[in-house]
Amino acid sequence: MDRRSLLKAGAAGGAITAAPFIATRTAAAAPYRAEYRLSTVVGTAFPWGKGAEIWINLVKERTQGRINIKLYPGVSLINGDQTREFSAIRQGVIDMAVGSTINWSPQVKELNLFSLPFFTQDHAGLDALTQGEVGKRILQVVEKAGVVPLAWGENGFREVTNSKREIRTPADMKGLKFRVVGSPIFNDTFTALGANPTQMTWADAQPALASGAVEGQENPLHIFMAAKLHTLGQKFITRWGYVADPLIYVVNRDVWESWTPADREIVRQAAIDAGRQEVAIARKGLTADDTSMVRDAAALGVKITELTPAEKEAFRQAVKPVVEKWTKQIGPDLVKRAEAAIAARKKA
Ligand code: X2X
């Protein structure tokens, strides 16, 4: 029923029944659109795109089709320019998104917390952040920045890969050309490790790896597998898990306010439910009791390197100045709270 027929039905039903829904209709001033546009970087072959699809389907089902959403993977609404995604959501070029904290961190500096190298440690550490007080604070910052945040998801812990040699020490990275995301902290981290980073979009990364213009990249293993990066020359993976890459489910504020309070609640709960499922998918094969994804990668002929705690510590030392510099940008108080939450985590 559209707005006019609802109003008519209300009038026909008399003042008593009319009053409640007129109130809700006033709260949702703008009419619903036939379709809303949801942005992600990667599609449904990846946990991230799958997590968006789950959200879309839950919303459709639970609103009985009142809210229809179409998925635009490849950040195609902004021609693949992933670090502009947050601004585009704020401006309404994009209605909804499941986005990486990395891609939004140029606009929301606190999101760099998750890109501090060798900081978050493990799944339990990441959960301690996103599911605790730090996560709440960060979502408040996102909300203040002009976008309505609803739930957390996960791209995953990012591992370093390359076509040239095994990486066990910072010295192994010397001079290697890496594609990094267009967020400045990544440039700083790879430079501190003696490598040669180049910022580019995910769309540009794949041909650059194929041609050998860059020799390495960093992404979660699920991305490596679904994008078949071994076919782009990536033969060495070091599981250093240096950066956690959570995702956030968001809606443009005007779109949010155009929905009834009841529908907002449905969309929020659907995002929470989809986010939970997505995190489980993103961790599949990468947990202490199930390392099948690591085995699957090795079966492709890729050399997988696990670091000892001492080896990891050498990387941590090398990037210390980066952590210090970016702690000031993020806010020392937030970083301190995050450190405390990670220290208190229950080890999985
Ligand atoms: O560009 C990447 O590396 C990706 C797909 O992981 C992100 O969007 C952060």
Coordinates of C-alpha atoms and ligand atoms in Angstrom, one line a residue:
M1 CA 0.0 0.0 0.0
D2 CA 1.5 3.4 -0.9
R3 CA 1.3 6.4 1.4
R4 CA -1.8 7.9 -0.1
S5 CA -3.9 4.8 0.1
L6 CA -2.7 4.2 3.6
L7 CA -3.9 7.7 4.5
K8 CA -7.2 7.0 2.8
A9 CA -7.6 3.7 4.6
G10 CA -6.9 5.5 7.8
A11 CA -9.5 8.2 7.2
A12 CA -12.0 5.5 6.3
G13 CA -11.2 3.7 9.5
G14 CA -12.0 6.7 11.6
A15 CA -9.9 8.9 13.9
I16 CA -8.9 6.3 16.5
T17 CA -7.3 3.9 14.1
A18 CA -6.0 6.7 11.9
A19 CA -3.9 8.4 14.6
P20 CA -1.2 5.8 15.3
F21 CA -0.1 5.2 11.7
I22 CA -0.3 8.9 10.8
A23 CA 2.3 9.4 13.6
T24 CA 4.6 6.8 12.1
R25 CA 4.1 8.1 8.6
T26 CA 5.2 11.6 9.8
A27 CA 8.3 10.1 11.2
A28 CA 9.0 8.5 7.8
A29 CA 8.4 11.5 5.6
A30 CA 10.0 10.4 2.3
P31 CA 8.4 7.6 0.3
Y32 CA 10.1 4.3 0.1
R33 CA 12.2 3.7 -3.0
A34 CA 11.6 0.8 -5.3
E35 CA 15.3 -0.2 -4.8
Y36 CA 18.2 0.7 -2.6
R37 CA 21.8 0.4 -3.7
L38 CA 24.3 -1.5 -1.5
S39 CA 28.0 -1.2 -2.1
T40 CA 30.8 -3.7 -1.4
V41 CA 34.3 -4.1 -2.7
V42 CA 34.1 -7.9 -3.5
G43 CA 31.1 -10.0 -4.6
T44 CA 29.3 -13.1 -3.3
A45 CA 32.2 -15.5 -4.0
F46 CA 33.9 -13.9 -0.9
P47 CA 32.6 -13.9 2.7
W48 CA 32.3 -10.1 2.5
G49 CA 29.9 -10.1 -0.5
K50 CA 28.1 -13.1 1.0
G51 CA 27.6 -11.2 4.2
A52 CA 26.0 -8.4 2.2
E53 CA 23.8 -10.8 0.3
I54 CA 22.6 -12.4 3.6
W55 CA 21.6 -8.9 4.9
I56 CA 19.8 -8.1 1.6
N57 CA 17.8 -11.3 1.8
L58 CA 16.9 -11.0 5.5
V59 CA 15.7 -7.5 5.0
K60 CA 13.6 -8.4 2.0
E61 CA 12.0 -11.4 3.9
R62 CA 11.4 -9.6 7.2
T63 CA 9.9 -6.4 5.6
Q64 CA 7.8 -8.6 3.2
G65 CA 9.5 -6.9 0.3
R66 CA 9.0 -3.3 1.5
I67 CA 12.7 -2.8 1.4
N68 CA 14.5 -4.1 -1.7
I69 CA 18.2 -3.8 -2.0
K70 CA 20.5 -4.5 -4.9
L71 CA 24.1 -5.4 -4.4
Y72 CA 26.8 -3.4 -6.3
P73 CA 30.1 -5.2 -5.8
G74 CA 33.4 -3.8 -7.1
V75 CA 32.4 -0.5 -5.5
S76 CA 30.9 0.0 -9.0
L77 CA 28.7 3.0 -7.9
I78 CA 31.9 5.0 -7.6
N79 CA 33.9 3.3 -10.4
G80 CA 35.9 1.1 -8.0
D81 CA 37.4 4.0 -6.1
Q82 CA 37.1 2.3 -2.7
T83 CA 38.6 5.0 -0.5
R84 CA 35.8 7.3 -1.7
E85 CA 33.1 5.0 -0.5
F86 CA 32.4 6.6 2.8
S87 CA 32.0 10.1 1.3
A88 CA 29.7 8.6 -1.3
I89 CA 27.5 7.0 1.4
R90 CA 27.3 10.2 3.3
Q91 CA 26.3 12.1 0.1
G92 CA 23.7 9.5 -0.9
V93 CA 25.4 8.3 -4.0
I94 CA 25.4 5.0 -2.2
D95 CA 22.4 4.1 0.1
M96 CA 23.9 1.2 2.1
A97 CA 27.2 -0.6 2.4
V98 CA 29.2 -3.3 4.0
G99 CA 32.5 -1.6 4.1
S100 CA 36.0 -2.1 5.2
T101 CA 37.4 0.0 8.0
I102 CA 40.5 0.4 5.8
N103 CA 38.7 2.0 3.0
W104 CA 36.8 4.4 5.2
S105 CA 39.8 5.4 7.4
P106 CA 40.9 8.3 5.2
Q107 CA 37.6 10.0 6.3
V108 CA 37.2 8.5 9.8
K109 CA 40.7 8.5 11.3
E110 CA 39.7 6.4 14.4
L111 CA 39.2 3.5 12.0
N112 CA 42.9 3.3 11.6
L113 CA 42.9 1.6 14.9
F114 CA 42.4 -1.7 13.2
S115 CA 45.2 -1.0 10.7
L116 CA 47.8 -0.5 13.4
P117 CA 50.3 -3.2 12.4
F118 CA 50.7 -6.2 14.8
F119 CA 48.1 -4.7 17.2
T120 CA 44.9 -6.7 17.3
Q121 CA 46.6 -10.2 17.5
D122 CA 43.9 -12.7 16.9
H123 CA 40.1 -13.3 16.6
A124 CA 39.6 -13.0 20.3
G125 CA 41.4 -9.7 20.3
L126 CA 39.3 -8.4 17.4
D127 CA 36.1 -9.5 19.2
A128 CA 37.3 -7.8 22.3
L129 CA 37.4 -4.6 20.3
T130 CA 34.3 -4.8 18.1
Q131 CA 32.0 -6.4 20.7
G132 CA 33.1 -4.2 23.5
E133 CA 33.2 -0.6 24.6
V134 CA 35.9 0.3 22.0
G135 CA 33.6 -0.9 19.2
K136 CA 30.7 1.1 20.6
R137 CA 32.9 4.2 20.6
I138 CA 34.0 3.7 17.1
L139 CA 30.4 3.3 15.8
Q140 CA 29.6 6.5 17.6
V141 CA 32.4 8.2 15.7
V142 CA 31.1 6.7 12.4
E143 CA 27.6 8.0 13.3
K144 CA 28.9 11.5 14.0
A145 CA 30.7 11.4 10.7
G146 CA 27.2 11.2 9.1
V147 CA 26.4 7.6 8.4
V148 CA 24.2 5.2 10.4
P149 CA 26.3 2.2 11.6
L150 CA 24.4 -1.0 12.5
A151 CA 26.7 -4.0 12.9
W152 CA 30.2 -5.5 12.5
G153 CA 31.4 -8.0 10.0
E154 CA 34.9 -9.1 9.0
N155 CA 37.1 -9.3 5.9
G156 CA 39.8 -11.0 8.0
F157 CA 43.3 -10.9 9.2
R158 CA 45.6 -9.8 6.3
E159 CA 48.5 -11.9 5.2
V160 CA 51.4 -10.8 3.1
T161 CA 52.0 -12.6 -0.2
N162 CA 54.5 -12.2 -3.1
S163 CA 55.9 -13.8 -6.2
K164 CA 59.6 -13.7 -5.3
R165 CA 60.6 -15.3 -2.1
E166 CA 59.6 -16.5 1.4
I167 CA 59.2 -13.7 3.9
R168 CA 60.4 -14.5 7.4
T169 CA 62.1 -11.3 8.5
P170 CA 61.7 -7.6 7.6
A171 CA 65.0 -8.0 5.6
D172 CA 63.1 -10.4 3.2
M173 CA 60.8 -7.6 2.2
K174 CA 63.6 -5.2 1.2
G175 CA 63.0 -3.6 -2.2
L176 CA 59.9 -5.8 -3.0
K177 CA 57.1 -3.9 -4.7
F178 CA 53.8 -4.3 -3.0
R179 CA 50.4 -3.2 -3.9
V180 CA 48.8 -1.6 -0.8
V181 CA 45.3 -0.1 -0.3
G182 CA 45.0 3.7 -0.7
S183 CA 45.0 4.4 3.0
P184 CA 48.2 6.2 4.2
I185 CA 49.0 4.0 7.2
F186 CA 49.7 1.1 4.8
N187 CA 52.3 3.1 2.9
D188 CA 54.0 3.9 6.2
T189 CA 54.0 0.3 7.4
F190 CA 55.5 -1.1 4.2
T191 CA 58.0 1.6 4.0
A192 CA 59.1 1.0 7.6
L193 CA 59.6 -2.7 6.7
G194 CA 61.9 -1.7 3.9
A195 CA 59.5 -2.6 1.1
N196 CA 58.4 -0.5 -1.9
P197 CA 54.6 0.1 -1.5
T198 CA 52.3 1.5 -4.3
Q199 CA 48.7 2.5 -3.5
M200 CA 46.1 1.2 -5.8
T201 CA 42.5 0.0 -5.8
W202 CA 41.6 -3.7 -5.6
A203 CA 40.5 -3.6 -9.2
D204 CA 43.9 -2.3 -10.4
A205 CA 45.8 -4.6 -8.1
Q206 CA 44.9 -7.8 -10.0
P207 CA 46.2 -6.7 -13.4
A208 CA 49.3 -5.2 -11.7
L209 CA 50.0 -8.5 -10.0
A210 CA 49.4 -10.4 -13.3
S211 CA 51.9 -8.2 -15.2
G212 CA 54.4 -8.2 -12.5
A213 CA 54.2 -4.4 -12.1
V214 CA 53.9 -5.2 -8.4
E215 CA 55.3 -8.4 -6.8
G216 CA 53.2 -8.7 -3.7
Q217 CA 50.1 -7.7 -1.9
E218 CA 48.3 -8.2 1.5
N219 CA 44.8 -9.6 2.0
P220 CA 43.0 -12.2 4.0
L221 CA 43.4 -15.8 2.8
H222 CA 39.7 -16.0 1.8
I223 CA 40.4 -13.1 -0.7
F224 CA 43.5 -14.9 -1.9
M225 CA 41.6 -18.1 -2.5
A226 CA 38.4 -16.6 -4.1
A227 CA 40.4 -14.3 -6.3
K228 CA 42.9 -17.1 -7.1
L229 CA 45.9 -14.9 -6.5
H230 CA 48.2 -18.0 -7.1
T231 CA 47.3 -17.6 -10.8
L232 CA 48.6 -14.0 -10.6
G233 CA 52.1 -15.2 -9.6
Q234 CA 51.6 -15.1 -5.8
K235 CA 53.6 -18.2 -4.6
F236 CA 54.6 -17.2 -1.1
I237 CA 52.2 -16.5 1.8
T238 CA 53.4 -15.4 5.2
R239 CA 50.7 -15.8 7.9
W240 CA 51.7 -12.7 9.9
G241 CA 48.1 -11.6 10.6
Y242 CA 49.4 -8.1 11.0
V243 CA 46.2 -6.2 10.5
A244 CA 42.6 -7.1 11.4
D245 CA 40.1 -5.9 8.8
P246 CA 36.6 -5.6 10.2
L247 CA 33.6 -4.6 8.1
I248 CA 30.8 -2.3 9.2
Y249 CA 27.2 -2.5 8.0
V250 CA 25.8 1.0 7.4
V251 CA 23.0 3.0 5.9
N252 CA 22.9 6.6 4.5
R253 CA 21.2 8.8 7.1
D254 CA 18.4 10.2 4.9
V255 CA 17.5 6.7 3.7
W256 CA 17.5 5.5 7.3
E257 CA 15.2 8.4 8.3
S258 CA 12.8 7.7 5.5
W259 CA 12.0 4.3 7.0
T260 CA 9.5 3.7 9.7
P261 CA 10.9 3.0 13.2
A262 CA 9.7 -0.6 12.9
D263 CA 11.5 -1.1 9.5
R264 CA 14.7 0.5 10.9
E265 CA 14.6 -2.0 13.7
I266 CA 14.2 -4.8 11.2
V267 CA 17.1 -3.5 9.1
R268 CA 19.3 -3.2 12.2
Q269 CA 18.6 -6.6 13.5
A270 CA 19.1 -8.1 10.0
A271 CA 22.5 -6.4 9.9
I272 CA 23.5 -7.9 13.3
D273 CA 22.3 -11.4 12.2
A274 CA 24.0 -11.1 8.8
G275 CA 27.2 -9.8 10.4
R276 CA 27.3 -12.7 12.8
Q277 CA 26.9 -15.2 10.0
E278 CA 29.5 -13.4 7.9
V279 CA 32.1 -13.4 10.6
A280 CA 31.7 -17.2 10.9
I281 CA 32.1 -17.6 7.1
A282 CA 35.2 -15.3 7.2
R283 CA 36.8 -17.5 9.9
K284 CA 36.0 -20.8 8.3
G285 CA 39.1 -22.8 7.8
L286 CA 41.2 -20.3 9.7
T287 CA 40.6 -21.2 13.3
A288 CA 42.7 -23.2 15.8
D289 CA 40.6 -26.4 15.3
D290 CA 40.1 -26.0 11.6
T291 CA 42.9 -24.9 9.4
S292 CA 41.5 -26.3 6.2
M293 CA 41.9 -23.1 4.3
V294 CA 45.6 -23.1 4.9
R295 CA 45.8 -26.6 3.7
D296 CA 43.8 -25.7 0.6
A297 CA 46.2 -22.9 -0.2
A298 CA 49.2 -25.1 0.2
A299 CA 47.6 -27.7 -2.1
L300 CA 47.7 -25.0 -4.8
G301 CA 51.5 -25.2 -4.6
V302 CA 51.8 -22.0 -2.6
K303 CA 54.5 -22.0 0.1
I304 CA 52.9 -21.0 3.4
T305 CA 55.1 -19.6 6.2
E306 CA 54.1 -19.4 9.8
L307 CA 56.1 -17.1 12.0
T308 CA 57.4 -18.0 15.5
P309 CA 56.6 -15.5 18.2
A310 CA 60.2 -14.2 18.0
E311 CA 60.0 -13.7 14.3
K312 CA 56.8 -11.8 14.7
E313 CA 58.4 -9.7 17.3
A314 CA 61.1 -8.6 14.8
F315 CA 58.3 -7.2 12.5
R316 CA 56.6 -5.6 15.5
Q317 CA 59.8 -3.8 16.4
A318 CA 60.4 -2.6 12.8
V319 CA 56.9 -0.9 12.7
K320 CA 57.0 0.7 16.2
P321 CA 57.5 4.2 14.8
V322 CA 54.4 3.7 12.6
V323 CA 52.3 2.6 15.6
E324 CA 53.6 5.7 17.5
K325 CA 52.8 8.1 14.7
W326 CA 49.3 6.7 14.0
T327 CA 48.4 6.4 17.7
K328 CA 48.5 10.2 17.8
Q329 CA 46.2 10.4 14.7
I330 CA 43.8 7.8 16.1
G331 CA 43.7 9.3 19.6
P332 CA 46.0 7.9 22.4
D333 CA 43.0 7.4 24.7
L334 CA 41.2 5.2 22.2
V335 CA 44.4 3.2 21.5
K336 CA 45.0 2.7 25.2
R337 CA 41.4 1.4 25.8
A338 CA 41.9 -0.9 22.8
E339 CA 45.2 -2.2 24.2
A340 CA 43.5 -2.9 27.6
A341 CA 40.6 -4.7 25.9
I342 CA 43.0 -6.9 23.9
A343 CA 45.1 -7.7 26.9
A344 CA 41.9 -8.8 28.8
R345 CA 40.7 -11.0 25.9
K346 CA 39.8 -14.6 26.4
K347 CA 42.2 -16.5 24.3
A348 CA 40.3 -18.7 21.8
Ligands
X2X1 O1 41.4 -3.7 -1.6 C1 41.6 -4.6 -0.8 O2 42.7 -5.1 -0.6 C2 40.4 -5.2 0.0 C3 39.5 -5.9 -1.0 O3 40.8 -6.1 0.9 C4 39.7 -4.0 0.6 O4 38.8 -3.5 0.1 C5 40.2 -3.5 1.9

